[in-house]
Coordinates of C-alpha atoms and ligand atoms in Angstrom, one line a residue:
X1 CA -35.6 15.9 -27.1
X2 CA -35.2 15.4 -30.6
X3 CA -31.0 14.4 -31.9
X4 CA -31.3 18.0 -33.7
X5 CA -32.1 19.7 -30.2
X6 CA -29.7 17.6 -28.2
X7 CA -27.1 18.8 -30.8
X8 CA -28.3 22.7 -29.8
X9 CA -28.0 21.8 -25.9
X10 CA -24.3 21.1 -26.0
X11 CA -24.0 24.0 -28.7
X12 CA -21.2 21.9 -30.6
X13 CA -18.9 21.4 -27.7
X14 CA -18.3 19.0 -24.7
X15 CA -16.4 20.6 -21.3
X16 CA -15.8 18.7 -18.2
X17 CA -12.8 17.0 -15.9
X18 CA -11.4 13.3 -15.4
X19 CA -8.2 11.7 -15.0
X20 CA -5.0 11.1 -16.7
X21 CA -3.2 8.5 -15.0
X22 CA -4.4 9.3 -11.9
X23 CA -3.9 13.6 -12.4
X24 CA -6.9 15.7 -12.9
X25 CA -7.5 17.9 -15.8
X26 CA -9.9 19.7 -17.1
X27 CA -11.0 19.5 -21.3
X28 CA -13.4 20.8 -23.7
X29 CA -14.2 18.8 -26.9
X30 CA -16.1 20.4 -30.4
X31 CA -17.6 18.6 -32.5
X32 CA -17.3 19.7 -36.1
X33 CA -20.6 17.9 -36.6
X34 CA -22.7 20.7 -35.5
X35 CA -22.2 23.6 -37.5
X36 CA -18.7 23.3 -38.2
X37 CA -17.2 23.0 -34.6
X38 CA -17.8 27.0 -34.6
X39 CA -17.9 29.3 -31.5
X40 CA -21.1 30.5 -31.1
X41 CA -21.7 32.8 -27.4
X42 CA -22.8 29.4 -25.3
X43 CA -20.0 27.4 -26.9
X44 CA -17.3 30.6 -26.3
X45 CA -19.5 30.7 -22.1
X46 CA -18.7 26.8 -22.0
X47 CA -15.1 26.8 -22.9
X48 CA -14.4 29.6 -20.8
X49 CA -16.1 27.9 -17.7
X50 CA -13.8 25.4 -17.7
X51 CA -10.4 27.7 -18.6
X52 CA -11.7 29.4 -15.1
X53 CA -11.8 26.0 -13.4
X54 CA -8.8 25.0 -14.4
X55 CA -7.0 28.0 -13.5
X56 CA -8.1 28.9 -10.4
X57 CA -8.1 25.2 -9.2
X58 CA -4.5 24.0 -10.8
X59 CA -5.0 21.7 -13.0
X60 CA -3.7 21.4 -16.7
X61 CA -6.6 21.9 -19.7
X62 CA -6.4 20.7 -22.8
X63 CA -8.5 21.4 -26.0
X64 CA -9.5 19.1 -28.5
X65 CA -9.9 21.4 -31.4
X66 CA -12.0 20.7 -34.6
X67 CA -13.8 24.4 -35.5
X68 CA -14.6 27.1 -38.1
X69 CA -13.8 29.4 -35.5
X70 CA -15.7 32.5 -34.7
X71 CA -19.7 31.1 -35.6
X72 CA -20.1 34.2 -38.8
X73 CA -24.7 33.8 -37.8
X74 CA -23.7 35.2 -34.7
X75 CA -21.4 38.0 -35.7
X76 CA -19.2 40.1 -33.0
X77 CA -21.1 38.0 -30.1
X78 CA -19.0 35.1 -31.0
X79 CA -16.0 37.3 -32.3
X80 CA -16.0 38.1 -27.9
X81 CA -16.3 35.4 -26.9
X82 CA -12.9 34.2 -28.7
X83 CA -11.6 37.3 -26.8
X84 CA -13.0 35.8 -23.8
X85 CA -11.2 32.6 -24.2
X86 CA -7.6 34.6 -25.6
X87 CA -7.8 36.2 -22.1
X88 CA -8.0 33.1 -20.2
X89 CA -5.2 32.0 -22.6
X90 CA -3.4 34.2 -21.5
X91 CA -4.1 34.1 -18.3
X92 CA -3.2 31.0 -17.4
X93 CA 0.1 30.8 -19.4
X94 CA 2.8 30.0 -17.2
X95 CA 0.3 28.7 -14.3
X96 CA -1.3 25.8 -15.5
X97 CA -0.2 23.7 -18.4
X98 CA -2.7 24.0 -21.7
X99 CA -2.7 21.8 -24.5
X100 CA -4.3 21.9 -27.5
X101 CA -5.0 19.0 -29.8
X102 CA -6.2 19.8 -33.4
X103 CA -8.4 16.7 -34.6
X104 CA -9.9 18.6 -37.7
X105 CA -9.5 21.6 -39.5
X106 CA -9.5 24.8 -37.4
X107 CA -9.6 28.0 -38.7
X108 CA -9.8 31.5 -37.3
X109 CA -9.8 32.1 -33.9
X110 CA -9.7 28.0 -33.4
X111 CA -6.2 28.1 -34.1
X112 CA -5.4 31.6 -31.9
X113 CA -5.8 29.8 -28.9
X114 CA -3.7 26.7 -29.6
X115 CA -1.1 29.4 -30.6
X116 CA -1.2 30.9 -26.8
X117 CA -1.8 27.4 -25.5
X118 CA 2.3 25.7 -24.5
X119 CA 2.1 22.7 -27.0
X120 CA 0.3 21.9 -30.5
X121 CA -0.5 18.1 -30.7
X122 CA -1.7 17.3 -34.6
X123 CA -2.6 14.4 -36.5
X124 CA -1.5 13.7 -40.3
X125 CA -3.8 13.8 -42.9
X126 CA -6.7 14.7 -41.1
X127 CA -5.8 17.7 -38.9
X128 CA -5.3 21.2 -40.3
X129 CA -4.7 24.7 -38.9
X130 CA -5.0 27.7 -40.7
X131 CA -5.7 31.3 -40.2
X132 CA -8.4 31.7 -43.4
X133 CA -9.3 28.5 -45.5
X134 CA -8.5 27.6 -49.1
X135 CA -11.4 29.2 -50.2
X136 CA -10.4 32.5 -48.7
X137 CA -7.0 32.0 -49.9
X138 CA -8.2 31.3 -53.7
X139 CA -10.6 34.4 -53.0
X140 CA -8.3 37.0 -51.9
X141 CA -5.2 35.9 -53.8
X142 CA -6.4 34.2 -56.3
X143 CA -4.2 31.3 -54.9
X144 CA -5.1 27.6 -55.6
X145 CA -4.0 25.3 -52.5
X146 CA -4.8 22.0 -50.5
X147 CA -5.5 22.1 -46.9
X148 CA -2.4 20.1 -46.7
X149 CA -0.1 22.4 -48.2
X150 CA -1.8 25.2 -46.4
X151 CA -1.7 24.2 -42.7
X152 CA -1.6 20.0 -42.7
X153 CA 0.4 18.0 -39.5
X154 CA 3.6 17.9 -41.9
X155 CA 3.6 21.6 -42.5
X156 CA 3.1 22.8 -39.0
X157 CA 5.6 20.0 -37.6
X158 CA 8.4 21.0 -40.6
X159 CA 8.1 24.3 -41.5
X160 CA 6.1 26.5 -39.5
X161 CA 6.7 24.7 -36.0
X162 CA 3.7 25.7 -35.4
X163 CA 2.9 21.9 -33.6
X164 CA 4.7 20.5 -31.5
X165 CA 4.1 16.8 -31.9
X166 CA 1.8 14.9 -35.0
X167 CA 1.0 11.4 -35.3
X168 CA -0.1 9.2 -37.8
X169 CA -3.5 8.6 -36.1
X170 CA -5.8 10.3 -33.2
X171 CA -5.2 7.2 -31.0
X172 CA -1.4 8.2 -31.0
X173 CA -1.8 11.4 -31.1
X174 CA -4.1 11.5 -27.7
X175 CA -1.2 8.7 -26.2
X176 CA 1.3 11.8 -27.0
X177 CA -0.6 14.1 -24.9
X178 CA -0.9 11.8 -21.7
X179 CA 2.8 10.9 -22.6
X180 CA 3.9 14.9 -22.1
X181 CA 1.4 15.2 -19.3
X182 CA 3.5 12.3 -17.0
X183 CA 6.2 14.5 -17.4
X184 CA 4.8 18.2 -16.2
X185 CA 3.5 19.2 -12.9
X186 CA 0.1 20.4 -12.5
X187 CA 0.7 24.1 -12.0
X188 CA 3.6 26.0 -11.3
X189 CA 3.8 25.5 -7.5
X190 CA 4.0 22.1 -8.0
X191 CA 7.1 20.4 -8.7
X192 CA 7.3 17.6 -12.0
X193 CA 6.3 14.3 -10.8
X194 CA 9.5 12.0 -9.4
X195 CA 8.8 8.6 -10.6
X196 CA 9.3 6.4 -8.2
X197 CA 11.2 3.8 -9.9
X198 CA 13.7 1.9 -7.9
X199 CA 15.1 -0.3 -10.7
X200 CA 16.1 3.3 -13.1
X201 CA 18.3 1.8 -16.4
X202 CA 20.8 4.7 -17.0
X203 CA 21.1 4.6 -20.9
X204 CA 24.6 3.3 -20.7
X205 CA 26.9 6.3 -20.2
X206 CA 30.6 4.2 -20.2
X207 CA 29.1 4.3 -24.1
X208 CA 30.1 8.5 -24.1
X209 CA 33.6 8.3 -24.5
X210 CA 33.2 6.3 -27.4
X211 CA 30.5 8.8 -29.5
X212 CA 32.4 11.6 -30.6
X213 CA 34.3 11.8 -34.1
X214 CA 38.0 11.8 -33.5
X215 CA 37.7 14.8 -36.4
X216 CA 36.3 17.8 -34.9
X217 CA 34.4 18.5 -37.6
X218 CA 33.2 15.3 -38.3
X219 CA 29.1 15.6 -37.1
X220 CA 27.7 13.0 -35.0
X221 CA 23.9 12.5 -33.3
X222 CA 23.0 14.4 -30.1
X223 CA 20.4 12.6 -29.8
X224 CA 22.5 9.1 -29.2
X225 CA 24.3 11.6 -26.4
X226 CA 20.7 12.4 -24.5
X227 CA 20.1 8.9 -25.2
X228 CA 23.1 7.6 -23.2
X229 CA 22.8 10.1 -20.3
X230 CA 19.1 9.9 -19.2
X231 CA 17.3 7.2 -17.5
X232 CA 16.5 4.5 -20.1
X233 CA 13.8 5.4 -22.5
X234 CA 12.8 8.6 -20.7
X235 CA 13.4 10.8 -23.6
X236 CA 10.3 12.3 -25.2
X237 CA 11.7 14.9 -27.8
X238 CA 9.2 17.8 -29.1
X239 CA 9.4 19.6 -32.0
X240 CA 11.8 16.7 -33.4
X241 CA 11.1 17.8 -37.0
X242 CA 11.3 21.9 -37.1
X243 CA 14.7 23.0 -36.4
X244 CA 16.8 20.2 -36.4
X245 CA 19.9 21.9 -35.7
X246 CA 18.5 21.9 -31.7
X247 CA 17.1 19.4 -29.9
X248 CA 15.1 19.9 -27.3
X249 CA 12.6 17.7 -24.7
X250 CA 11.9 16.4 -21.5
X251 CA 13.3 13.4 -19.6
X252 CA 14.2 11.5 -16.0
X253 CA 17.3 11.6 -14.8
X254 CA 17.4 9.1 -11.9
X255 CA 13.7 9.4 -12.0
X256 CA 13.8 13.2 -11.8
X257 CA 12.1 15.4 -14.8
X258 CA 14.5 17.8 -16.7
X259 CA 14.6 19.5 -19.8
X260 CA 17.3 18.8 -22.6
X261 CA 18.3 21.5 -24.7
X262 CA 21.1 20.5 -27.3
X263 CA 22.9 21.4 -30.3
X264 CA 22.7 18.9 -32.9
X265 CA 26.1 18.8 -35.2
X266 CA 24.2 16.7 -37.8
X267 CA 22.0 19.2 -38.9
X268 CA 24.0 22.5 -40.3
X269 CA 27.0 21.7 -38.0
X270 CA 24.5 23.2 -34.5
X271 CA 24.7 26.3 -35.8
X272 CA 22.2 28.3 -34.4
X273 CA 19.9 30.1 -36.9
X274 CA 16.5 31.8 -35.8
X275 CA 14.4 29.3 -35.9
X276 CA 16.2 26.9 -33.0
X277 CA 16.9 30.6 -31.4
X278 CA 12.8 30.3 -30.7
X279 CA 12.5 26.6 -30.6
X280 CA 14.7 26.5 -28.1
X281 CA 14.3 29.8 -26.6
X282 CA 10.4 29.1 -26.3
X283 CA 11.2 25.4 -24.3
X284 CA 13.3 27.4 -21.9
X285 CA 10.7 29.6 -20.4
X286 CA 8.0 26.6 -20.6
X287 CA 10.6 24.9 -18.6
X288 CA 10.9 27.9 -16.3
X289 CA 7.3 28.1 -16.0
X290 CA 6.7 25.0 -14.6
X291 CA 10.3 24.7 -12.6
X292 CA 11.4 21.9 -14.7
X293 CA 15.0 21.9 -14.2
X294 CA 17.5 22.9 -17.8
X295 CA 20.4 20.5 -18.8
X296 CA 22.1 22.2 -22.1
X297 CA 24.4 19.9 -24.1
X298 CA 26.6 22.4 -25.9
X299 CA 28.3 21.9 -29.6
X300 CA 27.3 25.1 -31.5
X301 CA 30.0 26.7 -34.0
X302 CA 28.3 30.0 -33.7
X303 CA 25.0 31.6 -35.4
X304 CA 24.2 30.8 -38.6
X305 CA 26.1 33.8 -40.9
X306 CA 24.4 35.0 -44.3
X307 CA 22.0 37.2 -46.2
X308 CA 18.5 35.6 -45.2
X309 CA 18.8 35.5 -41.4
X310 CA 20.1 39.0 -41.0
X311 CA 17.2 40.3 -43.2
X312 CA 14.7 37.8 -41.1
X313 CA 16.2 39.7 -37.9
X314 CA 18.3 36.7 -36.3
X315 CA 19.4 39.8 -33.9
X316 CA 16.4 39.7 -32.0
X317 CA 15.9 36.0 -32.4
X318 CA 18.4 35.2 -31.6
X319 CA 18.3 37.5 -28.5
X320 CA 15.1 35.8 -27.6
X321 CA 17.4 32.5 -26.1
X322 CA 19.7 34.8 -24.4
X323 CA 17.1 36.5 -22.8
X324 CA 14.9 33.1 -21.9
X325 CA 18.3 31.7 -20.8
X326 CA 19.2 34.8 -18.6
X327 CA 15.8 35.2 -17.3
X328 CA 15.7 31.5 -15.9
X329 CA 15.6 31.0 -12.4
X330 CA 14.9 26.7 -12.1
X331 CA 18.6 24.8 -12.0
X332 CA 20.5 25.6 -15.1
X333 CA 23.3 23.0 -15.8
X334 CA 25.6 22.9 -19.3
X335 CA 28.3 20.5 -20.8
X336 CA 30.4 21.4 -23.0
X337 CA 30.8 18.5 -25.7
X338 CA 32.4 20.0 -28.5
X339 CA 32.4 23.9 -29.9
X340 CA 31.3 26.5 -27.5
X341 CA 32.6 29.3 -30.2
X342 CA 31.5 33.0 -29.4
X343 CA 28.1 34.3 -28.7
X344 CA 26.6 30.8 -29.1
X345 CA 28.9 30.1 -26.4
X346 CA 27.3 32.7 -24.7
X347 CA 23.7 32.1 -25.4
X348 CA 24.1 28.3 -24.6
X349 CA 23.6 28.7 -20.5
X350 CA 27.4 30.1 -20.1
X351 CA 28.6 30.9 -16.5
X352 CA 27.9 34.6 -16.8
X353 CA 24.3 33.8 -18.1
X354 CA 23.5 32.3 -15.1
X355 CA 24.5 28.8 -15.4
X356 CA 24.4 27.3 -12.3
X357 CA 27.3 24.3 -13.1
X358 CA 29.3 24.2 -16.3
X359 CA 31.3 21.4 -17.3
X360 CA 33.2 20.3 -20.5
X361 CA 35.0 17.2 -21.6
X362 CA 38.3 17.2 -22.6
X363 CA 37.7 17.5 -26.6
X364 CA 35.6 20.6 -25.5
X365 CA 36.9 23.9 -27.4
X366 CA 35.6 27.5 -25.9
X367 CA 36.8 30.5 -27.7
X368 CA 35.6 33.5 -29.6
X369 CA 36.0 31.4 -32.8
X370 CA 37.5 28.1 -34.0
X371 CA 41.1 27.4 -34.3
X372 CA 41.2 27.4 -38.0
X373 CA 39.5 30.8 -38.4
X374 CA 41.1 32.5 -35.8
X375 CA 44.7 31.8 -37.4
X376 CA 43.7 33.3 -40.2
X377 CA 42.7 36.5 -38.7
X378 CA 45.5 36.9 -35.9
X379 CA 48.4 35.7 -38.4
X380 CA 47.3 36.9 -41.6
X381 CA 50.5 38.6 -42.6
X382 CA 53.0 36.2 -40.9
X383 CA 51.2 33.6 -43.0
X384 CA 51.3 35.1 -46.1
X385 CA 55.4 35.7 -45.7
X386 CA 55.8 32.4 -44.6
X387 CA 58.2 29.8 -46.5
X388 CA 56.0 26.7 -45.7
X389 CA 52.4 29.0 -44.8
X390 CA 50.6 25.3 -44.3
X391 CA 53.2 23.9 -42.0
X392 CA 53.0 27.3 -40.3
X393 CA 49.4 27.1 -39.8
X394 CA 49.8 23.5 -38.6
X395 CA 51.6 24.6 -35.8
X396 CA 49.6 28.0 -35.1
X397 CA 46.4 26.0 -34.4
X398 CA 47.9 23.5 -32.4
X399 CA 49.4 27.0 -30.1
X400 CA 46.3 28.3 -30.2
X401 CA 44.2 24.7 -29.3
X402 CA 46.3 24.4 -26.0
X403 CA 46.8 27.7 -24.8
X404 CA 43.2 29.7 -26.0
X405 CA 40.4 27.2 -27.3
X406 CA 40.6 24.1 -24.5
X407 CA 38.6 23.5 -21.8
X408 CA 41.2 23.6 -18.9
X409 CA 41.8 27.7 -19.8
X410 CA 38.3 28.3 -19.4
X411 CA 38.5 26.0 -16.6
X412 CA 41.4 27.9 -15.2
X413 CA 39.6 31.2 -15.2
X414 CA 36.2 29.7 -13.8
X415 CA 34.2 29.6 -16.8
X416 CA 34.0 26.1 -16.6
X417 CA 33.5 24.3 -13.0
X418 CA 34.9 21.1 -14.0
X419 CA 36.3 19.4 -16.7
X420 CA 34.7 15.8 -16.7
X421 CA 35.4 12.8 -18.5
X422 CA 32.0 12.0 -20.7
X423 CA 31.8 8.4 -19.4
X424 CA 31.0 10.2 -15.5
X425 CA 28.6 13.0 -17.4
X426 CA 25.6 11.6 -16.3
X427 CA 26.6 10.9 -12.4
X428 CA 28.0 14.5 -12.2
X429 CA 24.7 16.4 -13.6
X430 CA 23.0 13.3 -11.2
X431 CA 25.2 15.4 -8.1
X432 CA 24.7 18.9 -10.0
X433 CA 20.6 19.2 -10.1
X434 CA 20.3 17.3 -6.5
X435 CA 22.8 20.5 -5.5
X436 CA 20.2 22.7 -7.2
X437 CA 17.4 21.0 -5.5
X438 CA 16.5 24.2 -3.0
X439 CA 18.2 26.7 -5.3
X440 CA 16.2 29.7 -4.5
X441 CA 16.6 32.5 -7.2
X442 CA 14.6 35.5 -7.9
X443 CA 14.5 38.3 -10.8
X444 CA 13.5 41.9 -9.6
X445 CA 10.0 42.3 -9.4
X446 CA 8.7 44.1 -12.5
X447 CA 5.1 44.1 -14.2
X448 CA 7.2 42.4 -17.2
X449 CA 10.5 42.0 -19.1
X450 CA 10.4 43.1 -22.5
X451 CA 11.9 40.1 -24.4
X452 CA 13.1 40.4 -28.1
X453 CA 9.8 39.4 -29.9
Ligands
HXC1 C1 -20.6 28.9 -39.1 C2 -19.5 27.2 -40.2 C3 -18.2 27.9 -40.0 C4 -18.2 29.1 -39.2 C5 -17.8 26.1 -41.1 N1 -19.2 26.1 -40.9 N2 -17.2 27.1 -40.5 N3 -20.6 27.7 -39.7 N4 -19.4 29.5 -38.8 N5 -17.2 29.8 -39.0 C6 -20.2 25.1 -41.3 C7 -20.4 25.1 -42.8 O1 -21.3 26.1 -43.2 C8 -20.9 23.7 -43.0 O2 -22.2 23.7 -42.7 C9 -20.1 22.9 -42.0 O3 -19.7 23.9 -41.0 C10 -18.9 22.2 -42.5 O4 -18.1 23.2 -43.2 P1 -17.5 22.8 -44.6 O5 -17.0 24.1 -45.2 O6 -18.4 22.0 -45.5 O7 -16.3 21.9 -44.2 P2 -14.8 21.8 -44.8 O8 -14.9 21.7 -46.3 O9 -14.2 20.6 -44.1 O10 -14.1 23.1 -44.5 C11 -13.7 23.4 -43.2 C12 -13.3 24.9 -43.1 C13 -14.3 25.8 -43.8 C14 -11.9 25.0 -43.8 C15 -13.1 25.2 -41.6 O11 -15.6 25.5 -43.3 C16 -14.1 27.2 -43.6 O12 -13.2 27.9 -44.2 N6 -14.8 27.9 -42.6 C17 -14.7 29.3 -42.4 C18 -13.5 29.6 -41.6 C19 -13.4 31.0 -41.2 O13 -13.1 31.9 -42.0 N7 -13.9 31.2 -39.9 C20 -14.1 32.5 -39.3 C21 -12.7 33.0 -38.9 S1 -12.7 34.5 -38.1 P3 -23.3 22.7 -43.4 O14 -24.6 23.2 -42.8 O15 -23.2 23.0 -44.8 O16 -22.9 21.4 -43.0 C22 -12.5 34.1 -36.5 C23 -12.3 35.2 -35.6 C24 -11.2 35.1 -34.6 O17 -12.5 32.9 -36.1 C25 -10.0 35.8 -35.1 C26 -8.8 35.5 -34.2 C27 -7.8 36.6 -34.1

């Protein structure tokens, strides 16, 4: 055979199975070489081979993606057999893990499957994903833009959050994915794999009591909190660039996998706003799917008020955490660092969500709103008759700190389990998941919930 009819046989893609550290998986491969990466019928039959393989076998798939999309010689043929693949999508979310890593451009229907696959890996500068070209674009709108601005690594990681993950090279960017992999199970009867590490470095966690601002509203980095809790070095963050107001990622905690979800008072005090409603919201039910256990580190002030996120329905995005939160049956632990102000106390894995323990340290403050706000409201007209209104304030908010916004009320009334001091944090959650190790919970058996979308 000739290179030209080689090319043909594979029909621009490459299936199979190997190893990843040892843990089978299954891939599939196009080359944008041969017509454009595009799905023609045989390429759409291989690709869904393997999705079947995977699925029915347990193993996690991932798609090195570099297409056209749907192959336009072969018309509705190939427009099926994206269907084909959308269905296996689909079918094996929440079962098996699927990855998709975009190593080209990938247009159409070659970015509608990484968009029902659980993570987007991309590379800058050389990966793009868009739903019609620039050429389309300058056609239909008369718009004149670069692939970058359109659907580059930057872009997707920043803005859209459509990926997960970019690196500055497809070396890195393939390290990522078998980086991520260590850290899931192969299906969701499995359980994440335990290291089995007898020499684990906790990340210094005497250091805790030293992080916080003495000024509540002083902001400080989460991420130096995560840092100091997990097992040395274990942190692997996703979506570190869209929604930096939440954190979110997996990690070991004395070699066990969990995943982090925290507020991040550096970026727009933690407030929560719609997008870190999804980013996180989105990491919870992966998390569920694959019964990685939750720890939430809580320091929200509330959802982000104004304009522009009523109009772009933070309501039901918002919704969309409560809801991933409250439908989570894997171990469910939150500390309290900081704010825990009104429904983002709520939202955040509170007791009556279904947290399964809830601690706070002592400069923890859970109320319906801060001290400072809440004055203003309850004492309004005492204030304004007052001689000395700022000294009178002074004192209202230090009433209304110890006996309404501090941890030990909430502790009182069971809200809270325990009030811990931050240096112990990461020995107590240590005690709290190995609690939840056989936790056995179970929502009522329905064809589907109906979450805010
Ligand atoms: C057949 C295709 C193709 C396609 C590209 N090629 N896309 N062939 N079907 N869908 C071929 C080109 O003709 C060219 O062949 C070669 O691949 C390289 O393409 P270039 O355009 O030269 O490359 P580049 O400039 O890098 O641009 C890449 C691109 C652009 C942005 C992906 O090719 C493009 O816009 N393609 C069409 C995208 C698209 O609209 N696809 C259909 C979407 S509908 P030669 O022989 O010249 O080398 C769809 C249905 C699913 O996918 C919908 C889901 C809901």
């Amino acid at each position: 055979m000739g290179r030209e009819d080689e090319e043909k046989y594979g029909d621009g893609v490459i299936v199979g199975y190997g190893t990843i550290n040892g843990r089978k998986v299954f891939l599939f491969a196009q080359d944008f070489t041969f017509m454009g990466g595009s799905l023609g019928t045989v390429h759409a039959r291989k690709i869904q081979k393997v999705q079947e393989m995977s699925l029915k076998m347990g193993h996690p798939i991932i798609g090195l993606i570099d297409s056209g999309g749907a192959r336009i010689q072969e018309g509705v043929a190939s427009l099926a057999g994206y269907a084909g693949i959308f269905m296996q999508n689909v079918k094996s979310s929440g079962v098996i893990p699927q990855i998709s890593v975009i190593l080209g451009p990938a247009a159409g229907g070659a970015v509608y499957s990484p968009a029902l696959t659980d993570f987007r890996f991309m590379t800058k500068d050389t990966s793009y994903m868009f739903v019609t070209g620039p050429e389309v674009v300058k056609e239909v709108l008369n718009e004149d833009v670069t692939f970058e601005d359109l659907g580059g690594a930057e872009v997707h990681a920043t803005e859209s959050g459509v990926a997960d993950m970019i690196f500055n090279d497809e070396e890195h960017t393939l390290m990522g994915v078998k980086k991520l992999l260590s850290y899931l199970p192969s299906n969701n009867v499995e359980h994440p794999p335990v290291k089995r590490d007898e020499d684990i470095e906790p990340g210094k966690p005497e250091k805790l009591s030293l992080l916080l601002p003495d000024d509540p509203n002083k902001p400080y980095d989460v991420v130096d909190v995560i840092r100091l809790i997990v097992d040395k070095g274990s942190f692997f963050e996703i979506a570190e660039k869209h929604a930096q107001n939440i954190v979110i990622g997996l990690a070991r905690l004395n070699n066990q996998v969990i995943g982090v979800v925290a507020n991040q008072p550096k970026v727009m005090a933690g407030c929560l706003d719609i997008n870190a409603s999804k980013k996180a919201a989105r990491f919870v039910r992966f998390c569920d799917s694959f019964n990685v256990p939750v720890l939430v580190l809580e320091d929200v002030p509330g959802f982000m008020p104004g304009k522009s996120q009523e109009q772009n329905a933070i309501i039901m995005h918002g919704a969309k955490l409560l809801y991933a939160f409250a439908e989570a049956t894997v171990p469910k632990v939150t500390v309290i660092l900081r704010k825990a102000f009104g429904g983002a106390y709520i939202v955040m894995n509170s007791k009556n969500m279904g947290g399964d323990f809830n601690f706070a340290w002592p400069t923890a403050q859970v109320a319906v709103m801060g001290p400072e706000g809440a004055v203003k409201i309850l004492n309004r007209k005492e204030l304004a008759s007052a001689k000395d209104p700022e000294e009178l304030k002074r004192k209202l908010i230090a009433d209304y700190k110890d006996n309404v916004a501090n941890p030990y009320v909430a502790d009182e009334k069971g809200y809270i389990d325990e009030v811990i001091d931050p240096s112990e944090t990461r020995q107590v959650i240590i005690n709290a998941f190995a609690l939840l190790e056989n936790k056995v919970e179970q929502n009522p058996i329905r064809k589907h919930g109906n979450i805010p979308l």
